[in-house]
Amino acid sequence: MLEKPLDSVLTRPWLASSELVAAGLETDGRAGLTAAEAQARLGRFGRNELATADRITPWLLFTRQFANSMIVVLMIAAVITGLLGDLTDTAVIIAIVIVNAVIGFVQEYRADRALAALSAMTEPRARVVRDGVAAEIAAAEIVPGDLVLLAPGDVVAADVRLTEAKGLRISEAALTGESEPVSKTDDPILDVGAAAATIPVSERFNMALRGTAVTAGRGTGLVVASGMSTELGRIAGLLGADHRESTPLQRRLAVLGRWLGLAALVVCAVVFVTGVLRGEPIDLMLLTAVSLAVAAIPEGRPVVVAVSLALGAQRMARRRALTRRLPAVETLGSVTVICTDKTGTLTENRMLVQRVWTPFGEYRVAGSGYAPVGSVQPVSVRVDVPGSEQDEALRRLAAVGAACNDASLRPPPGDSAEHAWIATGDPTEASLLALAGKLGVERDALLRQRPRLAEIGFDANRRRMTTVHRHGPGYWAATKGAPEAVLRLVDPADAGIADQAAVIAATWAAGGYRVLALADRELPVAPEALDDPDAIESGLRLVGVVAMSDPARPEAAAAVAACRSAGITAVMITGDDPRTARAIAGQVGILPEPA
């Protein structure tokens, strides 16, 4: 029986072979756990859920609003004024305290509800193999040692060490923020030496992590962590931690309050003693001293601060900025540096084709989002080639991009904006579908004319993908991939065109673009007669090169400019290629304009 979640091998499962991981988990790498063992481990490790036990109840959240030095001063003032019989002042002070508490409660309650959305980031069902039989179970019932099956569209329900990966690509944007899916392998990561303990999440290519989404291919893997032990669970734990710290204003007001309180006590004591020594009645002097203390307490100070912070929080809420605690509003006023992620924050988190090259010219693509609506405008084209031939070359490129593709696009619901088209699958392939639509090629119609018969999937070694289609009486192959993986397969008769494409691809890559080459060929025989995939992909005709990137958000440059005008320095933090990062930073104004 497994006594603990991870042994010495499983603390870094990405470094060990899948056989060693299975042995460490005491599970069968092919048949999975038995139903009895899975039930026993569920009782031992708990449900595969993000912890929510530390969330406080609404009532406790409301009462906590009174644990504030400013509110305590107001409540003391209310008690004293009540004892002195000034019920009007007492009622006013109590009303202010309650209003302040309600505003603070609403802000914190809304923020806690927003944080609870982390628990919805995983798919509620998952497919596992138990007793050698595949079954679908609730994701919360997954335990370490389970054998999980992964397919396109699945959201990984736990941290998994892959045991098989066939063309598997996973979008890890939920963890790393990077929009481009990562190719996965089942091989252990070797030759890392002293860096073994510091391999970042984004480079664990044999791991599928909770909350990430499968975009292509298929795979299986063994669960090595569940619940709060997963990478996503650790992030949830950090977000859920309640680190209370006084703001600069709170600390200064606390010091001021202590000095004022001490001064009031000294003055009251002097007045009381002086009056008694002069022969005044003790009860009269006590009432006078208390009245003086009430007058010395600055009730207006906490009221003004609390109301000002509440108004600031409301104004921020109207700008879609949720403030968890009112004092944070004051802290924001002291900000001098803002560090921001690139992908999805400064950029749209979409891979969009922005430039196209064919043997007849270079083009720039206009449009927004994944909408198959926009234009392809020439930048420089050959004047000796008729426009009809140039258009035909673009349509041929669009046909290859749409045919050699497993993604899908669907229009936005209702009256949503055009750019809100929804992409399913690999963002790179979705961007090719959008380009095809802009060039008048619709994938479903194309596949009715050229039905797909076979596919040679993408993997990290080949760095290309090919699909085979019936085309009239013959067959047609469409290929896309990294330029260096495709251009070497081009027919020798087109070597000059391939050389031109290589120069264009290198130039665009240096500018921070992701570059793909597209090619096709007519097949002389049925694809099933070709046992060697290399035979299908040899002698290709290059149709063009496309450059895509995650474009900057239209509003990002204005936001950076507003920060600069307020004396705030914006800093972009990203794991992207420095050339890509430099290009985006220049577009949004983080880097100075070139001289």
Short mmCIF file of C-alpha atoms in Angstrom, two decimals, residues 367-577:
data_model
loop_
_atom_site.label_atom_id
_atom_site.label_comp_id
_atom_site.label_asym_id
_atom_site.label_seq_id
_atom_site.Cartn_x
_atom_site.Cartn_y
_atom_site.Cartn_z
CA GLY A 367 -8.55 42.02 -38.99
CA SER A 368 -9.42 41.51 -35.33
CA GLY A 369 -9.48 38.37 -33.23
CA TYR A 370 -10.23 35.02 -34.83
CA ALA A 371 -12.99 36.45 -37.00
CA PRO A 372 -12.58 35.19 -40.59
CA VAL A 373 -13.25 38.74 -41.71
CA GLY A 374 -10.60 41.22 -42.82
CA SER A 375 -8.29 41.99 -45.69
CA VAL A 376 -4.95 40.83 -47.09
CA GLN A 377 -3.18 43.86 -48.52
CA PRO A 378 -0.08 43.66 -50.77
CA VAL A 379 3.13 45.14 -49.41
CA SER A 380 5.41 44.28 -52.32
CA VAL A 381 4.42 42.03 -55.23
CA ARG A 382 5.92 41.05 -58.55
CA VAL A 383 4.66 43.37 -61.27
CA ASP A 384 5.37 40.78 -63.97
CA VAL A 385 2.77 38.36 -62.55
CA PRO A 386 -0.93 38.90 -63.39
CA GLY A 387 -3.20 39.66 -60.46
CA SER A 388 -5.22 36.50 -61.11
CA GLU A 389 -2.12 34.34 -60.54
CA GLN A 390 -1.30 36.23 -57.34
CA ASP A 391 -4.85 35.68 -56.05
CA GLU A 392 -4.70 32.01 -56.97
CA ALA A 393 -1.43 31.63 -55.01
CA LEU A 394 -3.09 33.15 -51.94
CA ARG A 395 -6.13 30.85 -52.26
CA ARG A 396 -3.82 27.85 -52.60
CA LEU A 397 -2.01 28.90 -49.40
CA ALA A 398 -5.37 29.32 -47.66
CA ALA A 399 -6.47 25.85 -48.81
CA VAL A 400 -3.36 24.23 -47.32
CA GLY A 401 -3.79 26.11 -44.04
CA ALA A 402 -7.48 25.13 -43.77
CA ALA A 403 -7.03 21.47 -44.82
CA CYS A 404 -4.01 20.68 -42.64
CA ASN A 405 -5.88 21.80 -39.54
CA ASP A 406 -7.75 20.31 -36.56
CA ALA A 407 -9.03 23.54 -34.98
CA SER A 408 -12.49 25.03 -35.39
CA LEU A 409 -14.05 28.48 -35.23
CA ARG A 410 -17.59 29.40 -34.32
CA PRO A 411 -19.28 32.79 -34.44
CA PRO A 412 -19.90 34.80 -31.26
CA PRO A 413 -23.28 34.46 -29.57
CA GLY A 414 -25.96 37.10 -30.04
CA ASP A 415 -24.78 40.60 -30.77
CA SER A 416 -21.20 40.09 -29.59
CA ALA A 417 -18.43 41.91 -31.38
CA GLU A 418 -17.00 40.42 -34.54
CA HIS A 419 -13.59 39.88 -32.93
CA ALA A 420 -15.17 37.63 -30.27
CA TRP A 421 -15.22 34.56 -32.53
CA ILE A 422 -14.51 31.48 -30.41
CA ALA A 423 -11.63 29.15 -31.30
CA THR A 424 -11.42 25.51 -30.25
CA GLY A 425 -8.11 23.70 -30.56
CA ASP A 426 -4.59 24.91 -31.23
CA PRO A 427 -4.47 28.75 -31.46
CA THR A 428 -1.92 28.51 -34.28
CA GLU A 429 -4.30 26.40 -36.35
CA ALA A 430 -7.21 28.69 -35.44
CA SER A 431 -5.26 31.65 -36.82
CA LEU A 432 -4.79 29.78 -40.11
CA LEU A 433 -8.54 29.17 -40.30
CA ALA A 434 -9.17 32.88 -39.76
CA LEU A 435 -6.69 33.70 -42.54
CA ALA A 436 -8.38 31.21 -44.86
CA GLY A 437 -11.73 32.87 -44.21
CA LYS A 438 -10.28 36.28 -45.05
CA LEU A 439 -9.07 34.81 -48.35
CA GLY A 440 -12.48 33.31 -49.15
CA VAL A 441 -11.71 29.66 -48.31
CA GLU A 442 -14.18 27.95 -45.95
CA ARG A 443 -12.82 24.76 -44.37
CA ASP A 444 -16.05 22.71 -44.33
CA ALA A 445 -16.70 23.43 -48.00
CA LEU A 446 -13.08 22.59 -48.83
CA LEU A 447 -13.28 19.24 -47.03
CA ARG A 448 -16.47 18.35 -48.88
CA GLN A 449 -14.52 18.79 -52.10
CA ARG A 450 -11.32 17.21 -50.74
CA PRO A 451 -12.24 14.72 -47.98
CA ARG A 452 -9.47 13.89 -45.53
CA LEU A 453 -8.25 10.32 -45.76
CA ALA A 454 -5.18 10.22 -43.53
CA GLU A 455 -3.03 12.33 -41.22
CA ILE A 456 0.62 12.37 -40.24
CA GLY A 457 0.49 14.17 -36.89
CA PHE A 458 2.75 16.88 -35.57
CA ASP A 459 5.42 15.96 -33.04
CA ALA A 460 8.44 17.67 -31.51
CA ASN A 461 10.90 15.75 -33.68
CA ARG A 462 9.22 16.16 -37.08
CA ARG A 463 7.98 19.70 -36.38
CA ARG A 464 5.42 19.43 -39.15
CA MET A 465 1.98 17.98 -39.89
CA THR A 466 0.56 16.55 -43.11
CA THR A 467 -2.96 15.56 -44.11
CA VAL A 468 -3.91 13.51 -47.17
CA HIS A 469 -7.12 14.17 -49.11
CA ARG A 470 -8.99 12.77 -52.06
CA HIS A 471 -8.86 15.31 -54.88
CA GLY A 472 -10.83 14.50 -58.01
CA PRO A 473 -9.55 11.20 -59.40
CA GLY A 474 -6.29 11.46 -57.43
CA TYR A 475 -4.96 12.47 -54.04
CA TRP A 476 -3.57 15.65 -52.49
CA ALA A 477 -1.28 16.22 -49.48
CA ALA A 478 -1.17 19.45 -47.43
CA THR A 479 1.78 20.15 -45.12
CA LYS A 480 2.54 22.86 -42.58
CA GLY A 481 5.36 23.22 -40.07
CA ALA A 482 8.53 24.98 -39.03
CA PRO A 483 10.31 26.46 -42.08
CA GLU A 484 13.47 24.42 -41.50
CA ALA A 485 11.37 21.21 -41.34
CA VAL A 486 9.33 21.94 -44.49
CA LEU A 487 11.72 23.76 -46.81
CA ARG A 488 14.16 20.84 -46.91
CA LEU A 489 11.38 18.68 -48.36
CA VAL A 490 10.62 21.03 -51.25
CA ASP A 491 11.12 19.68 -54.77
CA PRO A 492 14.67 20.50 -55.99
CA ALA A 493 13.14 22.33 -58.96
CA ASP A 494 11.83 24.93 -56.48
CA ALA A 495 15.12 25.33 -54.61
CA GLY A 496 15.38 29.00 -55.53
CA ILE A 497 11.91 29.70 -54.13
CA ALA A 498 12.80 27.78 -50.97
CA ASP A 499 15.91 29.92 -50.51
CA GLN A 500 13.82 33.10 -50.79
CA ALA A 501 11.36 31.72 -48.27
CA ALA A 502 14.18 30.89 -45.85
CA VAL A 503 15.39 34.50 -45.93
CA ILE A 504 11.85 35.83 -45.34
CA ALA A 505 11.29 33.36 -42.49
CA ALA A 506 14.56 34.33 -40.79
CA THR A 507 13.73 38.03 -41.09
CA TRP A 508 10.28 37.62 -39.60
CA ALA A 509 11.53 35.35 -36.80
CA ALA A 510 14.08 38.04 -35.88
CA GLY A 511 11.16 40.45 -35.60
CA GLY A 512 9.51 38.32 -32.94
CA TYR A 513 7.01 36.46 -35.15
CA ARG A 514 6.20 32.75 -35.07
CA VAL A 515 6.75 31.55 -38.65
CA LEU A 516 5.22 28.58 -40.48
CA ALA A 517 5.88 27.27 -43.99
CA LEU A 518 3.04 25.71 -46.02
CA ALA A 519 3.39 23.29 -48.92
CA ASP A 520 1.42 20.72 -50.89
CA ARG A 521 1.75 18.08 -53.59
CA GLU A 522 -0.37 15.84 -55.79
CA LEU A 523 0.08 12.15 -54.92
CA PRO A 524 0.38 9.62 -57.71
CA VAL A 525 -1.03 6.72 -55.69
CA ALA A 526 -3.45 6.16 -52.82
CA PRO A 527 -1.95 7.12 -49.44
CA GLU A 528 -2.49 3.63 -48.02
CA ALA A 529 -0.04 2.36 -50.62
CA LEU A 530 2.69 4.55 -49.11
CA ASP A 531 3.96 2.94 -45.92
CA ASP A 532 6.67 5.54 -45.38
CA PRO A 533 5.38 9.01 -44.35
CA ASP A 534 8.54 10.52 -45.79
CA ALA A 535 7.42 9.36 -49.23
CA ILE A 536 4.21 11.40 -48.89
CA GLU A 537 6.09 14.52 -47.78
CA SER A 538 8.90 14.43 -50.35
CA GLY A 539 8.91 16.61 -53.44
CA LEU A 540 6.60 19.25 -51.95
CA ARG A 541 5.59 22.46 -53.70
CA LEU A 542 6.08 25.48 -51.46
CA VAL A 543 2.93 27.61 -51.39
CA GLY A 544 4.10 30.25 -48.93
CA VAL A 545 5.16 31.39 -45.48
CA VAL A 546 3.01 32.99 -42.79
CA ALA A 547 4.05 35.03 -39.74
CA MET A 548 1.85 35.16 -36.68
CA SER A 549 2.04 36.69 -33.25
CA ASP A 550 -0.05 37.52 -30.23
CA PRO A 551 -0.94 41.16 -31.01
CA ALA A 552 -0.96 43.90 -28.42
CA ARG A 553 -4.33 44.92 -27.01
CA PRO A 554 -5.56 48.18 -28.56
CA GLU A 555 -6.01 49.73 -25.12
CA ALA A 556 -2.60 48.64 -23.75
CA ALA A 557 -0.64 51.58 -25.17
CA ALA A 558 -3.08 54.08 -23.66
CA ALA A 559 -2.85 52.34 -20.27
CA VAL A 560 0.96 52.44 -20.32
CA ALA A 561 0.87 56.12 -21.31
CA ALA A 562 -1.53 56.87 -18.45
CA CYS A 563 0.83 55.15 -16.00
CA ARG A 564 3.76 57.17 -17.29
CA SER A 565 1.85 60.44 -16.95
CA ALA A 566 1.06 59.50 -13.33
CA GLY A 567 4.74 58.91 -12.59
CA ILE A 568 4.39 55.11 -12.59
CA THR A 569 6.91 52.93 -14.41
CA ALA A 570 5.43 49.95 -16.29
CA VAL A 571 7.57 46.80 -16.44
CA MET A 572 6.74 43.79 -18.62
CA ILE A 573 7.63 40.32 -17.28
CA THR A 574 7.53 37.40 -19.73
CA GLY A 575 9.22 34.13 -20.57
CA ASP A 576 8.93 34.77 -24.30
CA ASP A 577 11.76 35.08 -26.77
#
